[in-house]
PDB file of C-alpha atoms in Angstrom:
ATOM      1  CA  MET A1041      -7.890 -16.241 -25.525  1.00  0.00           C
ATOM      2  CA  SER A1042      -7.140 -19.600 -23.864  1.00  0.00           C
ATOM      3  CA  ARG A1043      -7.243 -20.068 -20.108  1.00  0.00           C
ATOM      4  CA  ALA A1044      -3.550 -21.005 -20.112  1.00  0.00           C
ATOM      5  CA  TRP A1045      -2.611 -17.776 -21.943  1.00  0.00           C
ATOM      6  CA  SER A1046      -4.675 -15.773 -19.471  1.00  0.00           C
ATOM      7  CA  THR A1047      -2.907 -17.370 -16.527  1.00  0.00           C
ATOM      8  CA  TRP A1048       0.723 -17.381 -17.665  1.00  0.00           C
ATOM      9  CA  VAL A1049       0.903 -14.264 -19.812  1.00  0.00           C
ATOM     10  CA  LEU A1050      -1.848 -11.881 -18.735  1.00  0.00           C
ATOM     11  CA  GLY A1051      -1.355 -12.650 -15.023  1.00  0.00           C
ATOM     12  CA  PRO A1052       2.336 -11.635 -14.801  1.00  0.00           C
ATOM     13  CA  TRP A1053       1.699  -8.601 -17.028  1.00  0.00           C
ATOM     14  CA  ARG A1054      -1.014  -7.418 -14.673  1.00  0.00           C
ATOM     15  CA  LEU A1055       1.236  -8.045 -11.676  1.00  0.00           C
ATOM     16  CA  PHE A1056       3.879  -5.792 -13.201  1.00  0.00           C
ATOM     17  CA  ASN A1057       1.334  -3.035 -13.794  1.00  0.00           C
ATOM     18  CA  ILE A1058       0.006  -3.413 -10.251  1.00  0.00           C
ATOM     19  CA  VAL A1059       3.495  -2.803  -8.852  1.00  0.00           C
ATOM     20  CA  VAL A1060       3.878   0.303 -11.029  1.00  0.00           C
ATOM     21  CA  HIS A1061       0.472   1.581  -9.926  1.00  0.00           C
ATOM     22  CA  ILE A1062       1.225   0.990  -6.238  1.00  0.00           C
ATOM     23  CA  VAL A1063       4.505   2.885  -6.549  1.00  0.00           C
ATOM     24  CA  ARG A1064       2.561   5.777  -8.035  1.00  0.00           C
ATOM     25  CA  GLY A1065       0.114   5.527  -5.131  1.00  0.00           C
ATOM     26  CA  LEU A1066       2.984   5.741  -2.649  1.00  0.00           C
ATOM     27  CA  TRP A1067       4.234   8.862  -4.374  1.00  0.00           C
ATOM     28  CA  LEU A1068       0.780  10.439  -4.237  1.00  0.00           C
ATOM     29  CA  ALA A1069       0.365   9.566  -0.562  1.00  0.00           C
ATOM     30  CA  ARG A1070       3.811  10.842   0.412  1.00  0.00           C
ATOM     31  CA  ILE A1071       4.264  13.915  -1.777  1.00  0.00           C
ATOM     32  CA  ALA A1072       1.551  14.969  -4.155  1.00  0.00           C
ATOM     33  CA  TYR A1073      -1.449  15.279  -1.824  1.00  0.00           C
ATOM     34  CA  VAL A1074       0.016  16.107   1.568  1.00  0.00           C
ATOM     35  CA  ASP A1075      -1.943  18.943   3.219  1.00  0.00           C
ATOM     36  CA  ARG A1076      -4.217  19.281   0.179  1.00  0.00           C
ATOM     37  CA  PRO A1077      -7.941  20.052   0.626  1.00  0.00           C
ATOM     38  CA  ALA A1078     -10.120  17.036   1.418  1.00  0.00           C
ATOM     39  CA  THR A1079     -11.966  17.310  -1.900  1.00  0.00           C
ATOM     40  CA  GLU A1080      -8.701  17.020  -3.829  1.00  0.00           C
ATOM     41  CA  ARG A1081      -7.561  14.049  -1.757  1.00  0.00           C
ATOM     42  CA  ASP A1082     -10.895  12.305  -2.256  1.00  0.00           C
ATOM     43  CA  GLU A1083     -10.737  12.813  -6.002  1.00  0.00           C
ATOM     44  CA  ALA A1084      -7.177  11.460  -6.032  1.00  0.00           C
ATOM     45  CA  VAL A1085      -8.266   8.371  -4.078  1.00  0.00           C
ATOM     46  CA  ARG A1086     -11.245   7.842  -6.395  1.00  0.00           C
ATOM     47  CA  HIS A1087      -9.131   8.112  -9.542  1.00  0.00           C
ATOM     48  CA  TRP A1088      -6.314   5.914  -8.183  1.00  0.00           C
ATOM     49  CA  SER A1089      -8.795   3.253  -7.070  1.00  0.00           C
ATOM     50  CA  GLN A1090     -10.601   3.245 -10.419  1.00  0.00           C
ATOM     51  CA  GLN A1091      -7.279   2.848 -12.204  1.00  0.00           C
ATOM     52  CA  LEU A1092      -6.273   0.008  -9.884  1.00  0.00           C
ATOM     53  CA  LEU A1093      -9.445  -1.888 -10.782  1.00  0.00           C
ATOM     54  CA  LYS A1094      -8.542  -1.485 -14.459  1.00  0.00           C
ATOM     55  CA  VAL A1095      -5.010  -2.714 -13.807  1.00  0.00           C
ATOM     56  CA  LEU A1096      -6.445  -5.725 -11.962  1.00  0.00           C
ATOM     57  CA  GLY A1097      -8.686  -6.438 -14.936  1.00  0.00           C
ATOM     58  CA  VAL A1098     -11.884  -5.754 -12.966  1.00  0.00           C
ATOM     59  CA  THR A1099     -14.799  -3.942 -14.609  1.00  0.00           C
ATOM     60  CA  LEU A1100     -16.674  -1.494 -12.365  1.00  0.00           C
ATOM     61  CA  VAL A1101     -20.435  -1.083 -12.743  1.00  0.00           C
ATOM     62  CA  VAL A1102     -22.140   1.520 -10.558  1.00  0.00           C
ATOM     63  CA  LYS A1103     -25.858   1.871  -9.895  1.00  0.00           C
ATOM     64  CA  GLY A1104     -27.054   4.929  -8.004  1.00  0.00           C
ATOM     65  CA  HIS A1105     -25.253   7.981  -6.652  1.00  0.00           C
ATOM     66  CA  PRO A1106     -23.785   8.518  -3.175  1.00  0.00           C
ATOM     67  CA  ARG A1107     -24.840  11.528  -1.103  1.00  0.00           C
ATOM     68  CA  PRO A1108     -22.200  14.246  -0.871  1.00  0.00           C
ATOM     69  CA  GLY A1109     -20.897  15.118   2.571  1.00  0.00           C
ATOM     70  CA  ALA A1110     -20.747  13.212   5.829  1.00  0.00           C
ATOM     71  CA  LYS A1111     -22.267   9.728   6.000  1.00  0.00           C
ATOM     72  CA  LEU A1112     -21.574   6.243   7.251  1.00  0.00           C
ATOM     73  CA  VAL A1113     -21.147   3.803   4.373  1.00  0.00           C
ATOM     74  CA  VAL A1114     -22.274   0.277   5.260  1.00  0.00           C
ATOM     75  CA  SER A1115     -21.586  -2.642   2.915  1.00  0.00           C
ATOM     76  CA  ASN A1116     -21.450  -6.398   2.666  1.00  0.00           C
ATOM     77  CA  HIS A1117     -17.919  -7.798   2.782  1.00  0.00           C
ATOM     78  CA  VAL A1118     -16.465 -10.267   0.265  1.00  0.00           C
ATOM     79  CA  SER A1119     -12.820  -9.365  -0.304  1.00  0.00           C
ATOM     80  CA  TRP A1120      -9.940  -6.956   0.224  1.00  0.00           C
ATOM     81  CA  LEU A1121     -11.077  -5.743  -3.201  1.00  0.00           C
ATOM     82  CA  ASP A1122     -14.176  -4.234  -1.554  1.00  0.00           C
ATOM     83  CA  ILE A1123     -12.144  -1.287  -0.290  1.00  0.00           C
ATOM     84  CA  VAL A1124     -10.881  -0.507  -3.789  1.00  0.00           C
ATOM     85  CA  ALA A1125     -14.385  -0.824  -5.235  1.00  0.00           C
ATOM     86  CA  ILE A1126     -15.947   1.434  -2.598  1.00  0.00           C
ATOM     87  CA  ASN A1127     -13.208   4.046  -2.885  1.00  0.00           C
ATOM     88  CA  SER A1128     -13.776   4.057  -6.653  1.00  0.00           C
ATOM     89  CA  VAL A1129     -17.336   5.246  -6.004  1.00  0.00           C
ATOM     90  CA  VAL A1130     -17.271   7.044  -2.662  1.00  0.00           C
ATOM     91  CA  PRO A1131     -13.834   7.693  -1.088  1.00  0.00           C
ATOM     92  CA  SER A1132     -14.077   6.796   2.589  1.00  0.00           C
ATOM     93  CA  ARG A1133     -12.156   6.467   5.825  1.00  0.00           C
ATOM     94  CA  PHE A1134     -12.291   2.773   6.687  1.00  0.00           C
ATOM     95  CA  VAL A1135     -12.163   1.003  10.029  1.00  0.00           C
ATOM     96  CA  SER A1136      -9.546  -1.751   9.980  1.00  0.00           C
ATOM     97  CA  LYS A1137      -7.752  -4.120  12.331  1.00  0.00           C
ATOM     98  CA  ALA A1138      -4.581  -2.595  13.758  1.00  0.00           C
ATOM     99  CA  GLU A1139      -2.299  -5.219  12.181  1.00  0.00           C
ATOM    100  CA  VAL A1140      -2.868  -3.698   8.737  1.00  0.00           C
ATOM    101  CA  ALA A1141      -0.827  -0.631   9.734  1.00  0.00           C
ATOM    102  CA  ALA A1142       2.283  -2.827   9.900  1.00  0.00           C
ATOM    103  CA  TRP A1143       1.819  -4.410   6.473  1.00  0.00           C
ATOM    104  CA  PRO A1144       4.619  -3.506   4.035  1.00  0.00           C
ATOM    105  CA  VAL A1145       3.638  -0.780   1.545  1.00  0.00           C
ATOM    106  CA  VAL A1146      -0.097  -1.321   2.008  1.00  0.00           C
ATOM    107  CA  GLY A1147       0.042  -0.216   5.637  1.00  0.00           C
ATOM    108  CA  TYR A1148       1.586   3.106   4.718  1.00  0.00           C
ATOM    109  CA  MET A1149      -0.974   3.759   2.007  1.00  0.00           C
ATOM    110  CA  VAL A1150      -4.060   2.958   4.040  1.00  0.00           C
ATOM    111  CA  THR A1151      -2.733   4.960   6.982  1.00  0.00           C
ATOM    112  CA  ALA A1152      -2.202   7.947   4.691  1.00  0.00           C
ATOM    113  CA  ALA A1153      -5.826   7.533   3.564  1.00  0.00           C
ATOM    114  CA  GLY A1154      -7.010   8.167   7.124  1.00  0.00           C
ATOM    115  CA  THR A1155      -7.834   4.601   8.181  1.00  0.00           C
ATOM    116  CA  LEU A1156      -9.101   4.221  11.754  1.00  0.00           C
ATOM    117  CA  TYR A1157      -7.398   1.265  13.440  1.00  0.00           C
ATOM    118  CA  LEU A1158      -9.092  -1.068  15.893  1.00  0.00           C
ATOM    119  CA  GLN A1159      -7.040  -3.193  18.303  1.00  0.00           C
ATOM    120  CA  ARG A1160      -9.300  -6.206  18.566  1.00  0.00           C
ATOM    121  CA  GLU A1161      -7.443  -7.778  21.473  1.00  0.00           C
ATOM    122  CA  ARG A1162      -8.436  -4.810  23.641  1.00  0.00           C
ATOM    123  CA  ARG A1163     -12.092  -5.164  24.497  1.00  0.00           C
ATOM    124  CA  ARG A1164     -12.571  -1.456  25.206  1.00  0.00           C
ATOM    125  CA  ASP A1165     -10.807  -0.233  22.090  1.00  0.00           C
ATOM    126  CA  ALA A1166     -14.055  -0.363  20.147  1.00  0.00           C
ATOM    127  CA  MET A1167     -15.326   2.548  22.248  1.00  0.00           C
ATOM    128  CA  ARG A1168     -12.251   4.608  21.342  1.00  0.00           C
ATOM    129  CA  VAL A1169     -12.693   3.893  17.623  1.00  0.00           C
ATOM    130  CA  LEU A1170     -16.408   4.584  17.883  1.00  0.00           C
ATOM    131  CA  GLY A1171     -15.580   8.037  19.207  1.00  0.00           C
ATOM    132  CA  LEU A1172     -13.115   8.652  16.369  1.00  0.00           C
ATOM    133  CA  MET A1173     -15.737   7.614  13.828  1.00  0.00           C
ATOM    134  CA  SER A1174     -18.314   9.974  15.307  1.00  0.00           C
ATOM    135  CA  ASP A1175     -15.787  12.820  15.317  1.00  0.00           C
ATOM    136  CA  ALA A1176     -14.879  12.143  11.668  1.00  0.00           C
ATOM    137  CA  LEU A1177     -18.547  12.170  10.681  1.00  0.00           C
ATOM    138  CA  ARG A1178     -19.134  15.450  12.518  1.00  0.00           C
ATOM    139  CA  GLU A1179     -16.145  16.921  10.664  1.00  0.00           C
ATOM    140  CA  GLY A1180     -17.783  16.073   7.337  1.00  0.00           C
ATOM    141  CA  TYR A1181     -15.928  12.888   6.403  1.00  0.00           C
ATOM    142  CA  THR A1182     -17.374   9.726   4.917  1.00  0.00           C
ATOM    143  CA  VAL A1183     -16.582   6.690   7.080  1.00  0.00           C
ATOM    144  CA  ALA A1184     -17.045   3.099   5.898  1.00  0.00           C
ATOM    145  CA  VAL A1185     -17.595  -0.109   7.865  1.00  0.00           C
ATOM    146  CA  PHE A1186     -18.341  -3.764   7.158  1.00  0.00           C
ATOM    147  CA  PRO A1187     -20.828  -4.814   9.861  1.00  0.00           C
ATOM    148  CA  GLU A1188     -20.301  -8.508   9.129  1.00  0.00           C
ATOM    149  CA  GLY A1189     -16.851  -8.119  10.667  1.00  0.00           C
ATOM    150  CA  THR A1190     -15.329 -10.651   8.272  1.00  0.00           C
ATOM    151  CA  THR A1191     -15.581 -11.702   4.641  1.00  0.00           C
ATOM    152  CA  GLY A1192     -18.213 -14.046   3.208  1.00  0.00           C
ATOM    153  CA  ASP A1193     -18.404 -15.955  -0.061  1.00  0.00           C
ATOM    154  CA  GLY A1194     -20.850 -13.502  -1.658  1.00  0.00           C
ATOM    155  CA  HIS A1195     -23.805 -15.906  -1.683  1.00  0.00           C
ATOM    156  CA  GLN A1196     -25.360 -14.764   1.565  1.00  0.00           C
ATOM    157  CA  LEU A1197     -24.814 -12.179   4.277  1.00  0.00           C
ATOM    158  CA  LEU A1198     -23.344 -12.979   7.651  1.00  0.00           C
ATOM    159  CA  HIS A1199     -24.765 -11.502  10.843  1.00  0.00           C
ATOM    160  CA  PHE A1200     -24.522  -7.700  11.012  1.00  0.00           C
ATOM    161  CA  HIS A1201     -22.894  -6.434  14.214  1.00  0.00           C
ATOM    162  CA  ALA A1202     -24.499  -3.222  15.412  1.00  0.00           C
ATOM    163  CA  ASN A1203     -21.763  -1.585  17.518  1.00  0.00           C
ATOM    164  CA  MET A1204     -20.117   0.596  14.875  1.00  0.00           C
ATOM    165  CA  LEU A1205     -23.482   1.894  13.647  1.00  0.00           C
ATOM    166  CA  GLN A1206     -23.740   3.843  16.875  1.00  0.00           C
ATOM    167  CA  SER A1207     -21.246   6.330  15.415  1.00  0.00           C
ATOM    168  CA  ALA A1208     -23.798   7.575  12.868  1.00  0.00           C
ATOM    169  CA  ILE A1209     -26.506   7.786  15.530  1.00  0.00           C
ATOM    170  CA  ASP A1210     -24.227   9.781  17.856  1.00  0.00           C
ATOM    171  CA  ALA A1211     -23.097  12.103  15.052  1.00  0.00           C
ATOM    172  CA  LYS A1212     -26.657  12.421  13.685  1.00  0.00           C
ATOM    173  CA  GLU A1213     -25.435  11.651  10.164  1.00  0.00           C
ATOM    174  CA  PRO A1214     -27.202   9.256   7.749  1.00  0.00           C
ATOM    175  CA  VAL A1215     -26.174   5.800   6.636  1.00  0.00           C
ATOM    176  CA  GLN A1216     -25.504   5.040   2.956  1.00  0.00           C
ATOM    177  CA  PRO A1217     -25.960   1.296   2.317  1.00  0.00           C
ATOM    178  CA  LEU A1218     -23.975  -0.281  -0.530  1.00  0.00           C
ATOM    179  CA  ALA A1219     -24.379  -3.729  -2.055  1.00  0.00           C
ATOM    180  CA  LEU A1220     -21.295  -5.319  -3.651  1.00  0.00           C
ATOM    181  CA  ARG A1221     -21.685  -8.170  -6.118  1.00  0.00           C
ATOM    182  CA  TYR A1222     -18.862  -9.866  -8.041  1.00  0.00           C
ATOM    183  CA  SER A1223     -19.491 -11.869 -11.210  1.00  0.00           C
ATOM    184  CA  ASP A1224     -17.376 -13.300 -13.993  1.00  0.00           C
ATOM    185  CA  GLU A1225     -17.733 -14.988 -17.363  1.00  0.00           C
ATOM    186  CA  ALA A1226     -18.933 -18.259 -15.871  1.00  0.00           C
ATOM    187  CA  HIS A1227     -20.507 -17.283 -12.538  1.00  0.00           C
ATOM    188  CA  ASP A1228     -23.262 -14.926 -11.421  1.00  0.00           C
ATOM    189  CA  ILE A1229     -21.412 -14.789  -8.104  1.00  0.00           C
ATOM    190  CA  SER A1230     -17.712 -15.125  -8.776  1.00  0.00           C
ATOM    191  CA  PRO A1231     -15.643 -17.425  -6.530  1.00  0.00           C
ATOM    192  CA  ALA A1232     -12.527 -15.603  -7.730  1.00  0.00           C
ATOM    193  CA  ALA A1233     -13.320 -12.535  -5.635  1.00  0.00           C
ATOM    194  CA  ALA A1234     -14.095 -14.240  -2.317  1.00  0.00           C
ATOM    195  CA  PHE A1235     -11.268 -13.871   0.221  1.00  0.00           C
ATOM    196  CA  VAL A1236     -12.359 -16.541   2.703  1.00  0.00           C
ATOM    197  CA  GLY A1237     -11.091 -19.527   4.648  1.00  0.00           C
ATOM    198  CA  ASP A1238      -7.402 -20.333   4.353  1.00  0.00           C
ATOM    199  CA  THR A1239      -6.934 -18.326   1.155  1.00  0.00           C
ATOM    200  CA  THR A1240      -3.796 -16.201   1.320  1.00  0.00           C
ATOM    201  CA  LEU A1241      -3.617 -12.654   0.017  1.00  0.00           C
ATOM    202  CA  TRP A1242      -1.327 -13.809  -2.805  1.00  0.00           C
ATOM    203  CA  GLN A1243      -3.718 -16.603  -3.797  1.00  0.00           C
ATOM    204  CA  SER A1244      -6.616 -14.158  -3.765  1.00  0.00           C
ATOM    205  CA  LEU A1245      -4.735 -11.600  -5.849  1.00  0.00           C
ATOM    206  CA  TRP A1246      -3.750 -14.237  -8.417  1.00  0.00           C
ATOM    207  CA  GLY A1247      -7.336 -15.463  -8.591  1.00  0.00           C
ATOM    208  CA  VAL A1248      -8.566 -11.921  -9.257  1.00  0.00           C
ATOM    209  CA  ILE A1249      -6.069 -11.028 -11.970  1.00  0.00           C
ATOM    210  CA  THR A1250      -6.513 -14.324 -13.838  1.00  0.00           C
ATOM    211  CA  ALA A1251     -10.323 -14.374 -13.640  1.00  0.00           C
ATOM    212  CA  ARG A1252     -12.123 -14.000 -16.956  1.00  0.00           C
ATOM    213  CA  GLN A1253     -14.254 -10.849 -17.225  1.00  0.00           C
ATOM    214  CA  LEU A1254     -14.434 -10.213 -13.484  1.00  0.00           C
ATOM    215  CA  THR A1255     -16.964  -7.460 -12.730  1.00  0.00           C
ATOM    216  CA  VAL A1256     -17.854  -5.718  -9.488  1.00  0.00           C
ATOM    217  CA  GLN A1257     -21.263  -4.097  -9.319  1.00  0.00           C
ATOM    218  CA  VAL A1258     -21.624  -1.415  -6.662  1.00  0.00           C
ATOM    219  CA  THR A1259     -25.246  -0.548  -5.945  1.00  0.00           C
ATOM    220  CA  VAL A1260     -25.668   2.676  -4.001  1.00  0.00           C
ATOM    221  CA  MET A1261     -28.913   2.402  -2.069  1.00  0.00           C
ATOM    222  CA  PRO A1262     -31.082   5.220  -0.674  1.00  0.00           C
ATOM    223  CA  LEU A1263     -29.914   7.008   2.452  1.00  0.00           C
ATOM    224  CA  GLN A1264     -31.163   5.704   5.750  1.00  0.00           C
ATOM    225  CA  ALA A1265     -31.906   8.347   8.406  1.00  0.00           C
ATOM    226  CA  VAL A1266     -30.755   7.577  11.942  1.00  0.00           C
ATOM    227  CA  ASP A1267     -32.910   9.987  13.968  1.00  0.00           C
ATOM    228  CA  HIS A1268     -33.950   8.229  17.189  1.00  0.00           C
ATOM    229  CA  ALA A1269     -32.684   4.944  15.756  1.00  0.00           C
ATOM    230  CA  ASP A1270     -31.788   1.868  17.784  1.00  0.00           C
ATOM    231  CA  ARG A1271     -28.497   0.445  16.527  1.00  0.00           C
ATOM    232  CA  ARG A1272     -29.644  -3.193  16.639  1.00  0.00           C
ATOM    233  CA  ALA A1273     -32.838  -2.446  14.771  1.00  0.00           C
ATOM    234  CA  LEU A1274     -30.802  -0.366  12.317  1.00  0.00           C
ATOM    235  CA  ALA A1275     -28.387  -3.268  11.754  1.00  0.00           C
ATOM    236  CA  GLU A1276     -31.294  -5.627  11.013  1.00  0.00           C
ATOM    237  CA  LEU A1277     -32.867  -3.135   8.627  1.00  0.00           C
ATOM    238  CA  LEU A1278     -29.620  -2.539   6.719  1.00  0.00           C
ATOM    239  CA  SER A1279     -28.900  -6.270   6.509  1.00  0.00           C
ATOM    240  CA  THR A1280     -32.358  -6.900   5.062  1.00  0.00           C
ATOM    241  CA  GLN A1281     -32.051  -4.043   2.567  1.00  0.00           C
ATOM    242  CA  ILE A1282     -28.625  -5.165   1.306  1.00  0.00           C
ATOM    243  CA  ALA A1283     -29.668  -8.819   1.120  1.00  0.00           C
ATOM    244  CA  ASP A1284     -32.779  -7.921  -0.860  1.00  0.00           C
ATOM    245  CA  CYS A1285     -30.721  -5.770  -3.230  1.00  0.00           C
ATOM    246  CA  LEU A1286     -28.242  -8.603  -3.849  1.00  0.00           C
ATOM    247  CA  GLU A1287     -31.081 -11.035  -4.573  1.00  0.00           C
ATOM    248  CA  ARG A1288     -32.678  -8.652  -7.081  1.00  0.00           C
ATOM    249  CA  ASN A1289     -29.407  -8.084  -8.891  1.00  0.00           C
TER     250      ASN A1289
END
């Protein structure tokens, strides 16, 4: 298969299938899983996310098994694709900037999935979201955060911010670290997945669907207890663990 064929034939075909899959996701969010038990909703999210990766042409490789029940998932952050990859393995309630709620189509879907929105322009809003995260953990949900606060290029971790880790400490629920690594036919760390700099969402999506043999490896690392933990020390520990895992893989 030539690169040109991949770009001008496979790309539009995948775009069409993405639209069909998103429409199905809207139907599920609006009708099929309203007021259903949490286990059924989680399974629906997992299946839909796994299918979306297939539609995007992304191969999912999973190492390890997540702990059932309440936990705070902590991961490195490379792309919008991270959310799909994580939900394919461990369906989670994510913390996101408030602007996402207003995005066409996507905003409705992520809101229906129980996303917790943070208004970054309000300095005290982090405390409100922190309380919501702790409550969700106490109620048995899995909550996911990206402590880097922004996306990196996949080659190295950015500084881990500790604030949101306090939710696990307050709720006395463990942390489940994940390491995400994207590769493709020509790169051990794929530039196609990185959503950084001035790259637009459309440019990123096109780069993903036209990449050759794009793979996301999700490594589920051992649980980290939070009893008597200090959030800054915990952030440093998790950053070191994830960085070491990415170097080994």
